[in-house]
């Protein structure tokens, strides 16, 4: 208060500063009350959320993370795949394998002349290469059968192939039965690409006997080799003929699994196209040629260019998708 002379006495006049101080005290009390209310609300809210989280933790066991665990472990360990290629010499087996996996597996190969081929027996050779793509490692093993079908007398020339497949099964069984099962090498043959000659009418007796001897031991995928030597109509007729003979002789080739009901329509259509493409009419090439201003892998002929990765020219892309992108794990499991 200020003491001011007014007339003959002294009057007390409230100052503006006192009002401001009083108002500020009242505002401070109001603010502190609102802060206490907000802090209590936030505390209550956090307690509610904590209770909700605790309830969720009680209901959540955690096995939903199993796929992530398997994925991490698989990527860290890497994958194994063993592919066997069989068929007589000169059908483009080595070229197709190099085209499929973009590698050069046969750079040290020695080519035999006609006289040496006559005396050659069926051998089993293995080529192993480690491939890495986007952090995923694949140990690819190619099992080749040089000398198969090249002799004058090819009686039971598939026996060494069948024996090799049986040996790998026995080795894997022994490893699985042992104590140290952590670092098992899976050398079983997961798929056999059998090359059928485009020259002739359907399957030859050797083709029938080979597939019948092995169809219970390995997944057989028939391949119509050197499809660029045939016209599109000839490819269609030959495919129908080969499918009829496979059914006629009771040969069990690899059967594509049926699609689940929850699969999308695009995948179902792709799966049906793969089933209709058996045997795959393929062309292999490791050279790059220029076609319509683009550099593509293919073969250059006087009448034009055959593109390996063109679906209208051959089934190479379908075979690669089946082997690598869609059915590799199924080939290993079956």
PDB file of C-alpha atoms in Angstrom, residues 110-319:
ATOM      1  CA  UNK A 110      39.043 -81.875 -72.428  1.00  0.00           C
ATOM      2  CA  UNK A 111      37.067 -82.718 -75.561  1.00  0.00           C
ATOM      3  CA  UNK A 112      37.484 -86.257 -76.894  1.00  0.00           C
ATOM      4  CA  UNK A 113      37.672 -87.202 -80.548  1.00  0.00           C
ATOM      5  CA  UNK A 114      35.424 -89.860 -82.132  1.00  0.00           C
ATOM      6  CA  UNK A 115      37.882 -92.731 -81.574  1.00  0.00           C
ATOM      7  CA  UNK A 116      38.288 -91.943 -77.882  1.00  0.00           C
ATOM      8  CA  UNK A 117      34.536 -91.681 -77.389  1.00  0.00           C
ATOM      9  CA  UNK A 118      33.989 -95.258 -78.626  1.00  0.00           C
ATOM     10  CA  UNK A 119      36.200 -96.725 -75.884  1.00  0.00           C
ATOM     11  CA  UNK A 120      35.051 -94.298 -73.202  1.00  0.00           C
ATOM     12  CA  UNK A 121      32.998 -95.658 -70.309  1.00  0.00           C
ATOM     13  CA  UNK A 122      30.398 -93.729 -68.341  1.00  0.00           C
ATOM     14  CA  UNK A 123      32.041 -91.565 -65.701  1.00  0.00           C
ATOM     15  CA  UNK A 124      30.660 -89.415 -62.907  1.00  0.00           C
ATOM     16  CA  UNK A 125      32.259 -85.992 -62.582  1.00  0.00           C
ATOM     17  CA  UNK A 126      31.388 -83.301 -60.047  1.00  0.00           C
ATOM     18  CA  UNK A 127      31.809 -79.552 -60.452  1.00  0.00           C
ATOM     19  CA  UNK A 128      31.169 -77.383 -57.405  1.00  0.00           C
ATOM     20  CA  UNK A 129      30.868 -73.621 -57.447  1.00  0.00           C
ATOM     21  CA  UNK A 130      29.870 -71.115 -54.743  1.00  0.00           C
ATOM     22  CA  UNK A 131      27.441 -68.480 -55.984  1.00  0.00           C
ATOM     23  CA  UNK A 132      26.352 -65.430 -53.997  1.00  0.00           C
ATOM     24  CA  UNK A 133      23.433 -63.178 -54.894  1.00  0.00           C
ATOM     25  CA  UNK A 134      22.176 -60.327 -52.679  1.00  0.00           C
ATOM     26  CA  UNK A 135      23.845 -61.813 -49.618  1.00  0.00           C
ATOM     27  CA  UNK A 136      22.405 -65.321 -50.153  1.00  0.00           C
ATOM     28  CA  UNK A 137      25.006 -68.049 -50.707  1.00  0.00           C
ATOM     29  CA  UNK A 138      24.378 -71.135 -52.835  1.00  0.00           C
ATOM     30  CA  UNK A 139      26.741 -74.055 -53.092  1.00  0.00           C
ATOM     31  CA  UNK A 140      25.900 -75.498 -56.498  1.00  0.00           C
ATOM     32  CA  UNK A 141      27.113 -78.969 -57.446  1.00  0.00           C
ATOM     33  CA  UNK A 142      26.746 -80.148 -61.031  1.00  0.00           C
ATOM     34  CA  UNK A 143      27.031 -83.903 -61.558  1.00  0.00           C
ATOM     35  CA  UNK A 144      27.893 -84.725 -65.155  1.00  0.00           C
ATOM     36  CA  UNK A 145      27.818 -88.119 -66.879  1.00  0.00           C
ATOM     37  CA  UNK A 146      30.336 -88.003 -69.748  1.00  0.00           C
ATOM     38  CA  UNK A 147      30.262 -91.082 -71.943  1.00  0.00           C
ATOM     39  CA  UNK A 148      26.580 -91.813 -71.406  1.00  0.00           C
ATOM     40  CA  UNK A 149      24.940 -93.058 -74.586  1.00  0.00           C
ATOM     41  CA  UNK A 150      28.106 -92.645 -76.706  1.00  0.00           C
ATOM     42  CA  UNK A 151      29.106 -96.304 -77.021  1.00  0.00           C
ATOM     43  CA  UNK A 152      27.964 -98.730 -79.701  1.00  0.00           C
ATOM     44  CA  UNK A 153      26.565-101.048 -77.031  1.00  0.00           C
ATOM     45  CA  UNK A 154      24.789 -98.976 -74.363  1.00  0.00           C
ATOM     46  CA  UNK A 155      23.389-101.885 -72.385  1.00  0.00           C
ATOM     47  CA  UNK A 156      22.947-100.848 -68.744  1.00  0.00           C
ATOM     48  CA  UNK A 157      25.114 -97.770 -69.217  1.00  0.00           C
ATOM     49  CA  UNK A 158      22.906 -96.080 -66.603  1.00  0.00           C
ATOM     50  CA  UNK A 159      24.013 -98.503 -63.863  1.00  0.00           C
ATOM     51  CA  UNK A 160      26.954 -96.363 -62.723  1.00  0.00           C
ATOM     52  CA  UNK A 161      24.625 -93.349 -62.512  1.00  0.00           C
ATOM     53  CA  UNK A 162      22.121 -95.277 -60.381  1.00  0.00           C
ATOM     54  CA  UNK A 163      24.944 -96.574 -58.149  1.00  0.00           C
ATOM     55  CA  UNK A 164      26.234 -93.034 -57.593  1.00  0.00           C
ATOM     56  CA  UNK A 165      22.758 -91.794 -56.541  1.00  0.00           C
ATOM     57  CA  UNK A 166      22.377 -94.736 -54.125  1.00  0.00           C
ATOM     58  CA  UNK A 167      25.809 -94.043 -52.608  1.00  0.00           C
ATOM     59  CA  UNK A 168      24.859 -90.435 -51.872  1.00  0.00           C
ATOM     60  CA  UNK A 169      21.643 -91.546 -50.167  1.00  0.00           C
ATOM     61  CA  UNK A 170      23.563 -94.048 -48.027  1.00  0.00           C
ATOM     62  CA  UNK A 171      26.168 -91.443 -47.082  1.00  0.00           C
ATOM     63  CA  UNK A 172      23.504 -88.944 -46.055  1.00  0.00           C
ATOM     64  CA  UNK A 173      21.693 -91.622 -44.008  1.00  0.00           C
ATOM     65  CA  UNK A 174      24.933 -92.497 -42.194  1.00  0.00           C
ATOM     66  CA  UNK A 175      25.579 -88.840 -41.428  1.00  0.00           C
ATOM     67  CA  UNK A 176      22.034 -88.366 -40.148  1.00  0.00           C
ATOM     68  CA  UNK A 177      22.404 -91.432 -37.916  1.00  0.00           C
ATOM     69  CA  UNK A 178      25.710 -90.240 -36.447  1.00  0.00           C
ATOM     70  CA  UNK A 179      26.368 -88.052 -33.438  1.00  0.00           C
ATOM     71  CA  UNK A 180      27.716 -84.970 -35.183  1.00  0.00           C
ATOM     72  CA  UNK A 181      24.729 -83.879 -37.267  1.00  0.00           C
ATOM     73  CA  UNK A 182      25.420 -80.171 -37.185  1.00  0.00           C
ATOM     74  CA  UNK A 183      27.712 -79.969 -40.221  1.00  0.00           C
ATOM     75  CA  UNK A 184      26.165 -82.548 -42.551  1.00  0.00           C
ATOM     76  CA  UNK A 185      26.999 -82.155 -46.227  1.00  0.00           C
ATOM     77  CA  UNK A 186      23.953 -82.887 -48.368  1.00  0.00           C
ATOM     78  CA  UNK A 187      25.358 -84.400 -51.576  1.00  0.00           C
ATOM     79  CA  UNK A 188      22.163 -86.158 -52.615  1.00  0.00           C
ATOM     80  CA  UNK A 189      21.090 -85.530 -56.202  1.00  0.00           C
ATOM     81  CA  UNK A 190      18.061 -83.247 -55.958  1.00  0.00           C
ATOM     82  CA  UNK A 191      17.201 -83.046 -59.644  1.00  0.00           C
ATOM     83  CA  UNK A 192      18.224 -84.727 -62.886  1.00  0.00           C
ATOM     84  CA  UNK A 193      17.885 -82.852 -66.160  1.00  0.00           C
ATOM     85  CA  UNK A 194      17.583 -85.536 -68.826  1.00  0.00           C
ATOM     86  CA  UNK A 195      18.363 -84.241 -72.319  1.00  0.00           C
ATOM     87  CA  UNK A 196      16.293 -85.725 -75.134  1.00  0.00           C
ATOM     88  CA  UNK A 197      17.668 -85.495 -78.661  1.00  0.00           C
ATOM     89  CA  UNK A 198      15.631 -83.362 -81.087  1.00  0.00           C
ATOM     90  CA  UNK A 199      16.610 -85.715 -83.926  1.00  0.00           C
ATOM     91  CA  UNK A 200      14.201 -88.610 -84.010  1.00  0.00           C
ATOM     92  CA  UNK A 201      10.609 -89.457 -83.252  1.00  0.00           C
ATOM     93  CA  UNK A 202      10.000 -89.084 -79.559  1.00  0.00           C
ATOM     94  CA  UNK A 203      11.889 -91.152 -76.988  1.00  0.00           C
ATOM     95  CA  UNK A 204      14.539 -93.713 -77.896  1.00  0.00           C
ATOM     96  CA  UNK A 205      14.789 -97.069 -76.047  1.00  0.00           C
ATOM     97  CA  UNK A 206      17.839 -95.740 -74.155  1.00  0.00           C
ATOM     98  CA  UNK A 207      15.834 -92.744 -72.912  1.00  0.00           C
ATOM     99  CA  UNK A 208      13.013 -94.986 -71.705  1.00  0.00           C
ATOM    100  CA  UNK A 209      15.330 -97.429 -69.903  1.00  0.00           C
ATOM    101  CA  UNK A 210      17.350 -94.667 -68.228  1.00  0.00           C
ATOM    102  CA  UNK A 211      14.308 -92.836 -66.875  1.00  0.00           C
ATOM    103  CA  UNK A 212      12.611 -96.050 -65.736  1.00  0.00           C
ATOM    104  CA  UNK A 213      15.796 -97.087 -63.879  1.00  0.00           C
ATOM    105  CA  UNK A 214      16.083 -93.764 -62.037  1.00  0.00           C
ATOM    106  CA  UNK A 215      12.562 -92.374 -61.645  1.00  0.00           C
ATOM    107  CA  UNK A 216      12.200 -93.891 -58.147  1.00  0.00           C
ATOM    108  CA  UNK A 217      15.537 -92.432 -56.983  1.00  0.00           C
ATOM    109  CA  UNK A 218      15.622 -88.842 -58.243  1.00  0.00           C
ATOM    110  CA  UNK A 219      13.401 -86.066 -59.614  1.00  0.00           C
ATOM    111  CA  UNK A 220      13.646 -86.333 -63.410  1.00  0.00           C
ATOM    112  CA  UNK A 221      12.937 -83.232 -65.482  1.00  0.00           C
ATOM    113  CA  UNK A 222      12.964 -84.033 -69.233  1.00  0.00           C
ATOM    114  CA  UNK A 223      14.493 -81.402 -71.501  1.00  0.00           C
ATOM    115  CA  UNK A 224      14.183 -81.200 -75.283  1.00  0.00           C
ATOM    116  CA  UNK A 225      17.680 -80.133 -76.316  1.00  0.00           C
ATOM    117  CA  UNK A 226      18.664 -77.766 -79.132  1.00  0.00           C
ATOM    118  CA  UNK A 227      15.160 -76.495 -79.763  1.00  0.00           C
ATOM    119  CA  UNK A 228      16.514 -74.031 -82.349  1.00  0.00           C
ATOM    120  CA  UNK A 229      16.857 -76.951 -84.792  1.00  0.00           C
ATOM    121  CA  UNK A 230      13.055 -77.332 -84.830  1.00  0.00           C
ATOM    122  CA  UNK A 231      10.224 -75.122 -86.022  1.00  0.00           C
ATOM    123  CA  UNK A 232       7.563 -74.051 -83.469  1.00  0.00           C
ATOM    124  CA  UNK A 233       5.061 -76.548 -84.883  1.00  0.00           C
ATOM    125  CA  UNK A 234       7.649 -79.360 -84.695  1.00  0.00           C
ATOM    126  CA  UNK A 235       8.423 -78.445 -81.072  1.00  0.00           C
ATOM    127  CA  UNK A 236       4.724 -78.642 -80.207  1.00  0.00           C
ATOM    128  CA  UNK A 237       4.271 -82.039 -81.896  1.00  0.00           C
ATOM    129  CA  UNK A 238       7.429 -83.468 -80.336  1.00  0.00           C
ATOM    130  CA  UNK A 239       6.381 -82.322 -76.861  1.00  0.00           C
ATOM    131  CA  UNK A 240       3.001 -84.019 -77.230  1.00  0.00           C
ATOM    132  CA  UNK A 241       4.657 -87.209 -78.500  1.00  0.00           C
ATOM    133  CA  UNK A 242       7.148 -87.301 -75.607  1.00  0.00           C
ATOM    134  CA  UNK A 243       4.409 -86.682 -73.005  1.00  0.00           C
ATOM    135  CA  UNK A 244       2.327 -89.510 -74.484  1.00  0.00           C
ATOM    136  CA  UNK A 245       5.271 -91.927 -74.399  1.00  0.00           C
ATOM    137  CA  UNK A 246       6.176 -90.972 -70.826  1.00  0.00           C
ATOM    138  CA  UNK A 247       2.631 -91.849 -69.790  1.00  0.00           C
ATOM    139  CA  UNK A 248       2.584 -94.969 -71.967  1.00  0.00           C
ATOM    140  CA  UNK A 249       5.753 -96.431 -70.429  1.00  0.00           C
ATOM    141  CA  UNK A 250       4.772 -95.491 -66.882  1.00  0.00           C
ATOM    142  CA  UNK A 251       7.722 -93.144 -66.304  1.00  0.00           C
ATOM    143  CA  UNK A 252       7.364 -91.015 -63.180  1.00  0.00           C
ATOM    144  CA  UNK A 253       8.866 -87.641 -63.919  1.00  0.00           C
ATOM    145  CA  UNK A 254       8.881 -84.749 -61.432  1.00  0.00           C
ATOM    146  CA  UNK A 255       5.321 -83.735 -60.583  1.00  0.00           C
ATOM    147  CA  UNK A 256       4.729 -80.083 -59.813  1.00  0.00           C
ATOM    148  CA  UNK A 257       2.903 -79.634 -56.490  1.00  0.00           C
ATOM    149  CA  UNK A 258      -0.664 -78.367 -56.626  1.00  0.00           C
ATOM    150  CA  UNK A 259      -1.155 -74.709 -55.754  1.00  0.00           C
ATOM    151  CA  UNK A 260      -2.731 -73.826 -52.426  1.00  0.00           C
ATOM    152  CA  UNK A 261      -6.143 -72.157 -52.422  1.00  0.00           C
ATOM    153  CA  UNK A 262      -4.701 -68.926 -50.970  1.00  0.00           C
ATOM    154  CA  UNK A 263      -2.170 -68.466 -53.796  1.00  0.00           C
ATOM    155  CA  UNK A 264      -2.732 -65.524 -56.113  1.00  0.00           C
ATOM    156  CA  UNK A 265      -3.944 -65.992 -59.674  1.00  0.00           C
ATOM    157  CA  UNK A 266      -0.631 -64.973 -61.260  1.00  0.00           C
ATOM    158  CA  UNK A 267       1.235 -67.735 -59.409  1.00  0.00           C
ATOM    159  CA  UNK A 268      -1.422 -70.318 -60.357  1.00  0.00           C
ATOM    160  CA  UNK A 269      -1.177 -69.300 -64.005  1.00  0.00           C
ATOM    161  CA  UNK A 270       2.634 -69.468 -63.898  1.00  0.00           C
ATOM    162  CA  UNK A 271       2.483 -72.924 -62.299  1.00  0.00           C
ATOM    163  CA  UNK A 272       0.080 -74.169 -64.981  1.00  0.00           C
ATOM    164  CA  UNK A 273       2.343 -72.840 -67.738  1.00  0.00           C
ATOM    165  CA  UNK A 274       5.271 -74.771 -66.237  1.00  0.00           C
ATOM    166  CA  UNK A 275       3.218 -77.992 -66.193  1.00  0.00           C
ATOM    167  CA  UNK A 276       2.193 -77.477 -69.821  1.00  0.00           C
ATOM    168  CA  UNK A 277       5.810 -76.825 -70.890  1.00  0.00           C
ATOM    169  CA  UNK A 278       7.092 -80.336 -70.050  1.00  0.00           C
ATOM    170  CA  UNK A 279       9.467 -81.294 -71.639  1.00  0.00           C
ATOM    171  CA  UNK A 280      11.198 -77.909 -71.637  1.00  0.00           C
ATOM    172  CA  UNK A 281      12.410 -76.980 -75.123  1.00  0.00           C
ATOM    173  CA  UNK A 282      15.690 -75.188 -74.395  1.00  0.00           C
ATOM    174  CA  UNK A 283      18.507 -73.361 -76.144  1.00  0.00           C
ATOM    175  CA  UNK A 284      21.817 -72.565 -74.462  1.00  0.00           C
ATOM    176  CA  UNK A 285      24.288 -69.830 -75.323  1.00  0.00           C
ATOM    177  CA  UNK A 286      27.174 -68.131 -73.541  1.00  0.00           C
ATOM    178  CA  UNK A 287      27.736 -65.456 -76.176  1.00  0.00           C
ATOM    179  CA  UNK A 288      26.190 -61.985 -76.285  1.00  0.00           C
ATOM    180  CA  UNK A 289      24.823 -60.752 -79.616  1.00  0.00           C
ATOM    181  CA  UNK A 290      23.135 -57.511 -80.621  1.00  0.00           C
ATOM    182  CA  UNK A 291      19.463 -57.631 -81.607  1.00  0.00           C
ATOM    183  CA  UNK A 292      17.319 -54.545 -82.315  1.00  0.00           C
ATOM    184  CA  UNK A 293      19.790 -52.301 -80.557  1.00  0.00           C
ATOM    185  CA  UNK A 294      19.926 -54.494 -77.445  1.00  0.00           C
ATOM    186  CA  UNK A 295      22.677 -56.841 -76.325  1.00  0.00           C
ATOM    187  CA  UNK A 296      21.194 -60.253 -75.531  1.00  0.00           C
ATOM    188  CA  UNK A 297      22.440 -63.781 -74.970  1.00  0.00           C
ATOM    189  CA  UNK A 298      21.635 -65.815 -78.032  1.00  0.00           C
ATOM    190  CA  UNK A 299      22.763 -67.451 -81.249  1.00  0.00           C
ATOM    191  CA  UNK A 300      23.339 -65.635 -84.520  1.00  0.00           C
ATOM    192  CA  UNK A 301      22.168 -67.389 -87.705  1.00  0.00           C
ATOM    193  CA  UNK A 302      21.991 -66.190 -91.318  1.00  0.00           C
ATOM    194  CA  UNK A 303      18.189 -66.081 -91.031  1.00  0.00           C
ATOM    195  CA  UNK A 304      18.080 -64.235 -87.710  1.00  0.00           C
ATOM    196  CA  UNK A 305      18.892 -64.298 -84.002  1.00  0.00           C
ATOM    197  CA  UNK A 306      17.650 -66.818 -81.444  1.00  0.00           C
ATOM    198  CA  UNK A 307      17.379 -65.219 -78.008  1.00  0.00           C
ATOM    199  CA  UNK A 308      17.952 -67.566 -75.096  1.00  0.00           C
ATOM    200  CA  UNK A 309      15.886 -65.503 -72.625  1.00  0.00           C
ATOM    201  CA  UNK A 310      12.977 -64.842 -74.984  1.00  0.00           C
ATOM    202  CA  UNK A 311       9.941 -66.925 -73.961  1.00  0.00           C
ATOM    203  CA  UNK A 312       8.591 -66.941 -77.509  1.00  0.00           C
ATOM    204  CA  UNK A 313      11.840 -68.581 -78.746  1.00  0.00           C
ATOM    205  CA  UNK A 314      12.334 -71.304 -76.109  1.00  0.00           C
ATOM    206  CA  UNK A 315      11.503 -72.438 -72.543  1.00  0.00           C
ATOM    207  CA  UNK A 316      14.858 -71.454 -71.030  1.00  0.00           C
ATOM    208  CA  UNK A 317      13.343 -68.790 -68.732  1.00  0.00           C
ATOM    209  CA  UNK A 318      10.627 -71.188 -67.556  1.00  0.00           C
ATOM    210  CA  UNK A 319      13.200 -73.872 -66.754  1.00  0.00           C
TER     211      UNK A 319
END
